[in-house]
Coordinates of C-alpha atoms in Angstrom, one line a residue:
Chain A
M1 CA 0.0 0.0 0.0
K2 CA 1.1 3.5 -0.8
T3 CA 2.1 5.7 2.1
S4 CA 3.2 8.8 0.0
P5 CA 1.4 11.9 0.8
V6 CA -1.9 12.3 -1.0
D7 CA -3.4 15.6 -2.1
F8 CA -6.9 15.1 -0.7
K9 CA -8.0 18.6 -1.8
K10 CA -7.2 17.7 -5.4
L11 CA -9.1 14.5 -5.0
R12 CA -12.3 16.4 -4.6
A13 CA -12.3 17.3 -8.3
D14 CA -13.1 13.6 -8.9
F15 CA -16.5 13.9 -7.2
P16 CA -18.9 15.8 -9.4
I17 CA -21.6 16.1 -6.7
L18 CA -19.3 18.1 -4.5
S19 CA -19.5 21.1 -6.8
R20 CA -23.3 21.4 -6.5
K21 CA -25.0 23.9 -4.2
V22 CA -27.7 23.1 -1.6
N23 CA -29.9 25.9 -0.4
G24 CA -27.7 28.5 -2.0
R25 CA -24.5 27.3 -0.3
S26 CA -21.8 25.0 -1.6
L27 CA -22.5 21.5 -0.4
V28 CA -20.8 20.2 2.8
Y29 CA -21.4 16.5 2.7
L30 CA -20.9 15.0 6.2
D31 CA -23.0 11.9 5.9
S32 CA -20.5 9.5 4.4
A33 CA -21.2 6.9 7.1
A34 CA -24.7 6.6 5.6
T35 CA -23.4 6.5 2.0
S36 CA -20.2 7.8 0.4
Q37 CA -20.2 10.0 -2.6
K38 CA -19.0 8.5 -5.9
P39 CA -16.0 9.6 -7.9
K40 CA -16.3 10.0 -11.7
Q41 CA -14.1 6.8 -12.1
V42 CA -16.8 4.8 -10.5
I43 CA -19.7 6.5 -12.3
E44 CA -17.9 6.2 -15.7
S45 CA -17.0 2.5 -15.1
I46 CA -20.7 1.7 -14.8
S47 CA -21.6 3.8 -17.7
N48 CA -18.9 2.2 -19.9
Y49 CA -19.9 -1.2 -18.9
Y50 CA -23.5 -0.6 -20.1
K51 CA -22.2 1.1 -23.2
N52 CA -19.7 -1.5 -24.2
N53 CA -20.0 -4.9 -22.4
N54 CA -23.5 -5.4 -21.1
A55 CA -24.7 -9.0 -21.1
N56 CA -25.7 -11.6 -18.6
V57 CA -23.0 -13.5 -16.9
H58 CA -22.0 -17.1 -16.6
R59 CA -24.3 -18.4 -19.3
G60 CA -23.7 -17.0 -22.7
I61 CA -21.3 -18.2 -25.3
H62 CA -21.1 -14.9 -27.1
T63 CA -18.4 -12.3 -26.7
L64 CA -20.3 -9.8 -24.6
S65 CA -21.3 -12.4 -22.1
V66 CA -17.7 -13.6 -21.8
E67 CA -16.6 -10.0 -21.3
A68 CA -19.3 -9.3 -18.7
T69 CA -18.4 -12.5 -16.8
E70 CA -14.7 -11.5 -16.9
M71 CA -15.4 -8.1 -15.5
Y72 CA -17.8 -9.4 -12.8
E73 CA -15.2 -12.0 -11.6
A74 CA -12.4 -9.5 -11.9
A75 CA -14.2 -7.3 -9.5
R76 CA -14.6 -10.2 -7.1
R77 CA -10.8 -10.8 -7.3
K78 CA -10.1 -7.1 -6.7
V79 CA -12.4 -7.0 -3.6
A80 CA -10.8 -10.2 -2.3
D81 CA -7.3 -8.6 -2.6
F82 CA -8.5 -5.4 -1.1
V83 CA -9.6 -7.0 2.2
G84 CA -6.9 -9.6 2.4
V85 CA -8.8 -12.7 1.2
N86 CA -6.8 -15.3 -0.8
D87 CA -9.7 -17.5 -2.0
A88 CA -12.0 -15.2 -4.1
A89 CA -14.6 -18.0 -4.0
E90 CA -15.2 -17.0 -0.4
I91 CA -16.4 -13.6 -1.6
V92 CA -20.2 -13.6 -2.1
F93 CA -21.7 -10.6 -3.8
V94 CA -25.0 -9.6 -2.1
R95 CA -27.0 -6.4 -2.1
N96 CA -25.6 -4.9 1.1
A97 CA -24.2 -5.7 4.5
T98 CA -27.8 -6.2 5.8
E99 CA -28.4 -8.9 3.2
A100 CA -25.1 -10.5 4.1
L101 CA -26.0 -10.7 7.8
N102 CA -29.4 -12.1 6.9
L103 CA -27.9 -14.7 4.7
I104 CA -25.8 -15.9 7.6
A105 CA -28.7 -15.8 10.0
Y106 CA -31.0 -17.7 7.6
S107 CA -28.6 -20.2 6.2
W108 CA -26.0 -20.9 8.9
G109 CA -28.3 -19.8 11.7
R110 CA -31.3 -21.9 10.9
L111 CA -29.1 -24.9 10.4
N112 CA -27.0 -24.6 13.5
I113 CA -28.9 -22.6 16.2
S114 CA -31.3 -24.6 18.3
K115 CA -33.1 -24.4 21.6
G116 CA -30.9 -23.3 24.5
D117 CA -28.0 -22.1 22.4
E118 CA -26.7 -18.7 23.0
I119 CA -26.1 -15.8 20.6
V120 CA -24.0 -12.9 21.8
V121 CA -24.1 -9.4 20.3
T122 CA -23.3 -5.9 21.7
V123 CA -25.7 -3.1 22.6
A124 CA -24.1 -0.9 20.1
E125 CA -25.0 -2.9 16.9
H126 CA -26.7 -1.4 13.9
H127 CA -30.2 -2.8 13.7
S128 CA -28.9 -4.9 10.7
N129 CA -26.6 -6.8 13.1
F130 CA -29.1 -7.0 15.9
V131 CA -32.6 -7.8 14.5
P132 CA -31.6 -10.9 12.4
W133 CA -30.1 -12.5 15.6
Q134 CA -33.0 -11.4 17.8
Q135 CA -35.4 -12.9 15.4
L136 CA -33.3 -16.1 15.0
A137 CA -33.2 -16.5 18.7
I138 CA -37.0 -16.1 19.0
E139 CA -37.7 -18.6 16.2
N140 CA -35.3 -21.2 17.3
G141 CA -35.6 -20.8 21.1
A142 CA -32.1 -19.6 21.6
I143 CA -30.9 -17.0 24.1
L144 CA -29.7 -13.6 22.9
K145 CA -27.1 -12.1 25.2
I146 CA -26.3 -8.4 24.9
V147 CA -22.9 -7.1 25.9
P148 CA -22.9 -3.4 27.2
I149 CA -20.4 -0.7 26.4
L150 CA -18.4 1.4 28.9
D151 CA -18.7 5.1 29.6
D152 CA -15.9 5.9 27.2
G153 CA -17.8 4.2 24.4
S154 CA -15.5 1.1 24.3
L155 CA -16.8 -2.4 24.5
D156 CA -17.1 -3.8 28.0
E157 CA -14.6 -6.6 27.5
E158 CA -15.0 -8.2 30.9
A159 CA -18.8 -8.5 30.3
F160 CA -18.0 -9.8 26.8
K161 CA -15.8 -12.6 28.2
K162 CA -18.4 -13.4 30.8
A163 CA -21.1 -13.6 28.1
I164 CA -19.4 -16.3 26.2
T165 CA -20.0 -19.8 27.6
K166 CA -19.8 -23.3 26.2
K167 CA -23.4 -22.8 25.0
T168 CA -22.4 -19.9 22.8
K169 CA -22.9 -20.7 19.1
L170 CA -22.6 -17.4 17.4
V171 CA -21.0 -14.0 18.4
S172 CA -21.6 -11.0 16.2
F173 CA -20.2 -7.5 16.7
F174 CA -19.3 -4.3 14.9
H175 CA -15.8 -3.5 13.7
V176 CA -16.4 0.2 13.9
S177 CA -19.6 1.6 15.5
N178 CA -21.7 3.7 13.2
V179 CA -22.7 6.0 16.1
L180 CA -19.8 6.2 18.6
G181 CA -17.0 5.5 16.1
T182 CA -15.6 3.0 18.6
I183 CA -13.1 0.6 16.9
N184 CA -13.3 -2.9 18.3
D185 CA -10.1 -5.0 18.5
V186 CA -11.7 -7.6 16.3
R187 CA -8.7 -9.8 16.3
R188 CA -8.5 -10.0 20.1
L189 CA -12.3 -10.4 20.4
S190 CA -12.3 -13.3 17.9
T191 CA -9.5 -15.0 19.8
I192 CA -11.5 -14.7 23.0
V193 CA -14.6 -16.2 21.5
H194 CA -12.8 -19.2 19.9
R195 CA -10.8 -19.8 23.1
Q196 CA -13.9 -19.8 25.3
S197 CA -16.3 -21.7 23.0
S198 CA -15.0 -24.1 20.5
K199 CA -18.4 -24.3 18.8
A200 CA -18.9 -20.6 18.4
I201 CA -18.5 -18.7 15.2
V202 CA -17.6 -15.1 14.9
V203 CA -19.4 -12.7 12.6
I204 CA -18.1 -9.2 12.1
D205 CA -20.0 -6.2 10.8
G206 CA -17.4 -4.3 8.9
A207 CA -19.7 -1.8 7.2
Q208 CA -18.0 1.2 8.9
A209 CA -14.5 -0.3 9.0
V210 CA -13.7 -1.3 5.4
P211 CA -14.3 2.3 4.0
H212 CA -12.0 3.9 6.5
M213 CA -9.0 1.7 7.4
P214 CA -6.9 -1.1 6.1
V215 CA -8.8 -4.3 6.8
D216 CA -7.1 -7.7 6.4
I217 CA -9.8 -10.3 7.0
G218 CA -7.4 -13.2 6.7
K219 CA -5.6 -12.0 9.8
I220 CA -8.6 -11.3 12.0
G221 CA -9.5 -14.9 12.8
C222 CA -13.3 -14.5 12.4
D223 CA -15.6 -16.8 10.5
F224 CA -17.7 -14.3 8.6
Y225 CA -17.1 -10.7 7.7
V226 CA -19.6 -8.4 5.9
F227 CA -19.4 -4.9 4.3
T228 CA -21.2 -2.9 1.7
G229 CA -20.1 -1.3 -1.5
H230 CA -21.8 2.0 -1.4
K231 CA -19.9 3.2 1.7
I232 CA -16.5 2.6 0.0
L233 CA -17.1 4.9 -3.0
G234 CA -19.0 2.2 -4.9
P235 CA -22.6 2.1 -6.1
T236 CA -25.6 1.1 -4.1
G237 CA -26.9 -2.4 -4.5
I238 CA -23.7 -4.4 -4.1
G239 CA -22.4 -5.7 -0.8
V240 CA -20.0 -8.4 0.3
L241 CA -20.2 -11.5 2.4
W242 CA -17.0 -13.2 3.2
G243 CA -17.1 -16.6 4.9
K244 CA -14.7 -19.4 5.6
R245 CA -14.9 -21.9 2.7
E246 CA -15.6 -24.8 5.0
L247 CA -18.6 -23.0 6.5
L248 CA -20.0 -21.8 3.1
E249 CA -19.5 -25.3 1.6
V250 CA -22.0 -26.9 4.1
M251 CA -24.4 -24.0 4.3
P252 CA -27.7 -24.4 2.4
P253 CA -28.5 -21.8 -0.2
F254 CA -30.3 -18.7 0.9
M255 CA -32.2 -18.2 -2.3
F256 CA -33.0 -20.6 -5.2
G257 CA -33.1 -19.9 -8.9
G258 CA -30.8 -19.5 -11.8
E259 CA -27.1 -19.2 -11.5
M260 CA -27.0 -21.0 -8.2
I261 CA -27.8 -24.5 -9.4
S262 CA -25.6 -27.3 -10.7
K263 CA -28.2 -29.6 -12.0
V264 CA -32.0 -29.5 -11.9
S265 CA -34.3 -32.5 -12.4
L266 CA -38.0 -32.9 -11.7
N267 CA -37.4 -34.1 -8.1
K268 CA -34.2 -32.6 -7.0
S269 CA -31.5 -30.0 -7.6
T270 CA -27.9 -29.8 -6.8
W271 CA -26.1 -26.6 -6.0
N272 CA -23.4 -24.7 -7.9
E273 CA -20.0 -24.2 -6.5
L274 CA -18.9 -21.3 -4.3
P275 CA -19.6 -18.4 -4.5
W276 CA -22.3 -18.8 -7.1
K277 CA -24.4 -21.1 -4.8
F278 CA -25.3 -18.0 -2.9
E279 CA -25.8 -15.7 -5.9
A280 CA -29.2 -16.8 -7.3
G281 CA -30.5 -14.9 -10.2
T282 CA -28.8 -12.2 -12.4
P283 CA -26.5 -10.4 -10.0
D284 CA -25.7 -6.7 -9.9
I285 CA -23.1 -7.0 -12.6
A286 CA -22.7 -3.2 -13.1
G287 CA -22.6 -2.8 -9.4
A288 CA -19.7 -5.2 -9.1
V289 CA -17.9 -3.4 -11.9
G290 CA -18.4 -0.1 -10.1
L291 CA -17.3 -1.6 -6.9
G292 CA -14.1 -2.8 -8.6
A293 CA -13.5 0.7 -9.8
A294 CA -14.1 2.0 -6.3
V295 CA -11.5 -0.4 -4.9
D296 CA -9.0 0.8 -7.6
C297 CA -9.6 4.4 -6.4
L298 CA -9.0 3.5 -2.8
N299 CA -5.9 1.4 -3.6
K300 CA -4.5 4.4 -5.4
I301 CA -5.0 6.6 -2.4
G302 CA -3.9 3.9 0.0
M303 CA -6.0 2.9 3.0
E304 CA -3.3 4.0 5.4
N305 CA -3.6 7.5 4.0
V306 CA -7.4 7.4 4.2
R307 CA -7.1 6.5 7.8
K308 CA -4.5 9.2 8.5
H309 CA -6.7 11.8 6.8
E310 CA -9.7 10.8 8.9
I311 CA -7.8 10.8 12.1
E312 CA -6.8 14.4 11.4
L313 CA -10.4 15.5 10.5
V314 CA -11.9 13.7 13.5
D315 CA -9.3 15.2 15.8
Y316 CA -10.0 18.7 14.4
A317 CA -13.8 18.2 14.6
I318 CA -13.7 17.1 18.2
K319 CA -11.3 19.9 19.2
R320 CA -13.5 22.5 17.5
L321 CA -16.9 21.2 18.6
S322 CA -15.8 20.6 22.2
K323 CA -15.0 24.3 22.4
V324 CA -18.6 25.1 21.7
D325 CA -20.6 25.3 25.0
D326 CA -23.6 22.9 25.3
V327 CA -22.3 20.5 22.7
T328 CA -22.1 16.9 23.9
I329 CA -19.8 14.6 21.9
Y330 CA -20.3 10.8 22.2
G331 CA -17.7 8.0 21.8
P332 CA -14.1 7.6 22.7
K333 CA -12.0 10.7 23.3
D334 CA -8.9 9.1 21.8
V335 CA -9.0 9.7 18.1
K336 CA -6.8 6.6 17.5
K337 CA -9.6 4.5 18.9
R338 CA -12.4 5.8 16.8
G339 CA -13.4 5.9 13.1
G340 CA -14.5 8.7 10.9
V341 CA -17.8 9.6 12.7
V342 CA -18.6 12.2 15.4
A343 CA -22.0 12.0 17.0
F344 CA -23.1 14.9 19.1
N345 CA -26.0 16.8 20.5
V346 CA -26.6 20.6 20.9
G347 CA -28.1 21.4 24.3
Q348 CA -31.6 20.0 24.5
V349 CA -32.2 20.6 20.8
H350 CA -33.5 17.5 19.0
A351 CA -31.0 16.2 16.4
H352 CA -33.6 16.5 13.6
D353 CA -33.8 20.2 14.3
V354 CA -30.0 20.5 14.3
A355 CA -30.0 18.7 10.9
S356 CA -32.7 20.9 9.5
I357 CA -30.9 24.1 10.4
L358 CA -27.6 22.7 9.0
D359 CA -29.4 21.7 5.8
E360 CA -30.5 25.2 5.3
Q361 CA -26.9 26.1 5.2
G362 CA -26.1 23.3 2.7
I363 CA -24.6 21.0 5.3
A364 CA -25.7 17.3 5.2
I365 CA -25.5 15.3 8.4
R366 CA -27.4 12.4 9.8
S367 CA -29.8 12.7 12.7
G368 CA -32.0 10.4 14.7
H369 CA -31.3 7.0 16.2
H370 CA -29.0 5.9 13.4
C371 CA -30.6 2.5 13.2
A372 CA -29.1 1.7 16.6
Q373 CA -32.1 2.1 19.0
P374 CA -30.7 -0.2 21.7
L375 CA -27.6 1.9 21.8
V376 CA -29.4 5.3 21.8
D377 CA -31.6 4.0 24.7
F378 CA -28.5 2.7 26.5
L379 CA -26.9 6.2 26.2
G380 CA -30.1 7.6 27.7
I381 CA -30.7 10.0 24.8
K382 CA -33.5 10.1 22.2
S383 CA -31.4 10.9 19.2
A384 CA -28.1 12.3 18.1
A385 CA -26.6 14.3 15.2
R386 CA -23.8 12.7 13.4
A387 CA -21.1 14.2 11.1
S388 CA -19.1 11.6 9.2
F389 CA -16.1 12.0 7.0
Y390 CA -14.4 10.5 4.0
V391 CA -11.6 11.0 1.6
Y392 CA -13.1 14.2 0.1
S393 CA -13.8 15.8 3.5
T394 CA -11.8 18.9 4.5
K395 CA -11.1 21.0 7.5
E396 CA -13.2 23.7 5.8
D397 CA -16.2 21.3 6.0
V398 CA -15.6 21.1 9.8
D399 CA -15.4 24.9 10.0
R400 CA -18.8 25.1 8.2
L401 CA -20.2 22.5 10.6
V402 CA -19.1 24.5 13.6
E403 CA -20.6 27.7 12.1
G404 CA -23.8 25.8 11.5
V405 CA -23.9 24.5 15.1
L406 CA -23.5 28.1 16.3
K407 CA -26.5 29.0 14.1
V408 CA -28.5 26.2 15.7
K409 CA -27.7 27.6 19.2
E410 CA -28.8 31.1 18.0
V411 CA -32.1 29.9 16.6
F412 CA -32.9 27.8 19.6
K413 CA -31.5 30.4 22.0
V414 CA -29.2 27.9 23.6
K415 CA -27.0 29.9 26.0
Chain B
M1 CA -35.3 30.0 9.0
D2 CA -39.1 30.0 8.3
M3 CA -39.6 26.6 10.0
Y4 CA -38.4 27.8 13.4
R5 CA -40.6 30.8 14.0
E6 CA -40.8 32.3 17.4
E7 CA -44.2 30.7 18.0
I8 CA -42.9 27.2 17.2
L9 CA -40.0 27.7 19.6
D10 CA -42.3 28.9 22.3
H11 CA -44.5 25.8 21.9
W12 CA -41.3 23.7 22.0
Q13 CA -40.1 25.4 25.2
N14 CA -43.5 25.6 26.9
P15 CA -45.8 23.1 25.3
Q16 CA -49.4 23.6 26.1
N17 CA -51.4 20.7 27.6
F18 CA -48.2 18.8 28.3
G19 CA -48.9 16.1 30.8
V20 CA -51.0 13.1 31.7
I21 CA -54.7 12.8 32.4
G22 CA -55.0 10.2 35.2
D23 CA -58.5 9.2 34.5
A24 CA -58.4 9.6 30.7
D25 CA -61.2 8.0 28.7
L26 CA -58.8 7.2 26.0
V27 CA -55.0 7.0 25.6
I28 CA -53.4 6.9 22.1
E29 CA -49.8 6.3 21.4
Q30 CA -48.1 7.2 18.1
V31 CA -44.5 6.5 17.1
N32 CA -42.6 7.7 14.2
P33 CA -40.5 4.6 13.5
L34 CA -38.1 6.5 11.2
C35 CA -36.8 8.7 14.0
G36 CA -38.1 7.3 17.2
D37 CA -40.2 10.3 18.1
E38 CA -43.2 9.4 20.1
V39 CA -46.3 11.1 21.4
T40 CA -49.0 9.8 23.8
F41 CA -52.3 11.7 23.8
Y42 CA -54.8 11.5 26.7
F43 CA -58.4 12.4 26.1
K44 CA -61.4 13.2 28.3
I45 CA -64.5 12.8 26.3
D46 CA -68.0 14.1 27.1
D47 CA -71.1 14.1 24.9
G48 CA -69.1 13.2 21.8
K49 CA -66.8 16.1 22.3
V50 CA -63.2 16.4 23.4
K51 CA -63.3 17.9 26.9
D52 CA -59.6 17.8 27.6
A53 CA -56.6 16.7 25.6
R54 CA -53.1 16.4 27.0
F55 CA -50.0 14.8 25.7
T56 CA -46.6 13.5 26.7
G57 CA -43.7 12.5 24.5
S58 CA -40.4 13.3 23.2
G59 CA -39.4 14.6 19.9
C60 CA -38.1 17.5 17.9
A61 CA -39.4 21.1 18.0
I62 CA -41.7 20.5 15.0
S63 CA -43.4 17.4 16.5
I64 CA -43.8 18.9 20.0
A65 CA -45.0 22.3 18.7
S66 CA -47.5 20.6 16.4
A67 CA -48.8 18.4 19.3
S68 CA -49.1 21.4 21.5
I69 CA -51.0 23.5 18.9
L70 CA -53.2 20.6 18.0
S71 CA -54.1 19.8 21.6
E72 CA -55.4 23.4 22.0
N73 CA -57.2 23.3 18.7
I74 CA -59.2 20.2 19.3
R75 CA -60.6 21.1 22.7
N76 CA -64.4 21.1 22.6
K77 CA -64.4 19.8 19.0
K78 CA -66.7 17.0 18.1
I79 CA -64.9 13.7 17.8
S80 CA -66.5 13.1 14.4
A81 CA -64.8 16.3 13.2
L82 CA -61.3 15.1 14.1
S83 CA -61.0 12.7 11.2
K84 CA -61.6 15.6 8.9
I85 CA -58.5 17.5 10.0
T86 CA -56.0 17.3 7.2
G87 CA -52.2 17.7 7.1
K88 CA -52.8 21.0 5.3
D89 CA -54.9 22.2 8.3
V90 CA -52.0 21.3 10.6
L91 CA -49.5 23.2 8.5
K92 CA -51.8 26.2 8.5
L93 CA -52.1 25.9 12.3
I94 CA -48.4 25.8 12.9
G95 CA -48.0 28.5 10.4
G96 CA -44.4 28.0 9.2
K97 CA -43.0 26.4 6.2
V98 CA -42.1 22.8 7.0
A99 CA -39.3 21.1 4.9
P100 CA -40.5 18.0 3.1
A101 CA -38.2 15.8 5.2
R102 CA -39.9 17.1 8.3
L103 CA -43.6 16.6 7.4
K104 CA -43.6 13.3 9.3
C105 CA -42.6 15.2 12.4
A106 CA -45.4 17.8 11.9
F107 CA -48.0 15.1 11.4
L108 CA -47.1 12.8 14.2
A109 CA -49.7 14.3 16.6
L110 CA -52.3 14.5 13.9
E111 CA -52.0 10.7 13.3
A112 CA -52.6 10.1 17.0
V113 CA -55.6 12.5 17.1
K114 CA -57.2 11.0 14.0
K115 CA -57.1 7.6 15.7
L116 CA -59.5 8.9 18.3
D117 CA -62.4 8.8 15.9
I118 CA -61.7 5.2 15.0
S119 CA -61.0 4.0 18.6
H120 CA -63.9 5.8 20.1

């Protein structure tokens, strides 16, 4: 990976949307944790694919089909390399991280979780890594255990260790929290799980990690790892499930149809090889091509550089926002221990009102419960505002945010 | 900043009819699942009319202000008239311009109030 300095300001020219105005002001996009903006390289790769190569994959003899198949599979190889996976057949393309987690819950979960088994998650999970396990536990009579977080926003590791018993079958946790920004030491946590329960598998929600830092899945020691394409400069509609081959091999398909079969007779069917067993129907070919282009962009920047850039921005944002009276910032204070999100509240003002006033100034942030209601309840708040950064974010964006927050205080007369 | 007129902010800071009616004839809860805002309305009903309406809940300035304004507006109104209140009426009552993304906040209380006719 490159470690040479990157001109992040210059990079902004690759993102056409950043030159637009919102409510008369130049756009300040601070909602990248929801979805990232797309560089022209990604947009053009999709457009070029449709203009020049479009065909269905894996079934045609004609030239276009061969080209489309090559492009689709090349994207898989790129994604595998990007996250440190040797065997590209372990990379399953799905719609998003949510679908990846549901695939595990339906396929692995329904096969392996039974009455009295224990599933462990944390209180800070996104709903997509919470509800599938909650529902699986309800359906199969398993017990869902929820590990709390500490006051500083970090995972309560003692409680985590205690929660894992011989009955634990599945443990799922975030790599980076979408609200607090907390970075979990996923390698250590995976080791703890496997040491304490030989039967337990580890699932990691990497949706907020893969966009922002180097991730080497092969070195984590987990069993499944999921992330989504649209948060890493890629298009919406394409996500990634990585699973250990030996687990994927024995798992039943999640969906049936074309592409995923090997042989179909009137009474029975056999399944295609990995990863196609889990890719029923025509996949998002253009999405995969776009994702491949996004990976190229990030490789060119270098994920170490992305991480450094975001540490600088988060540090700057926290320093500036904490100087504003009545602003509460959530999550770890140490920027080395947090990803590119800063959640905050302004006095007693509801986050939606904060977001509305910022929007009037052309600043896009997220507000609400961030699809993490258990966490928001745990923190004893109703909602929070969240600014999140990416490669195109600048210190000037942070300055505009602070200016916007001061406007919120003015409108709501927060003293 | 049309959305946050003085009147809206006043209602947010000092909502009218904020509280519980212990011996309410009807209690209606309404949640906005998108943002988690919630409002609970308590009604005293007499002779087919709303004698008293109070509410509790948590939410943004827009949803609290609209609940506050609506709670005043429906007092002594016939229950049968409540289902006729439209979103437009609510927007007129709260007076300001509400951004499209915030209409759900503005209508949260209305959704609760409209249920009164069905539940009663």
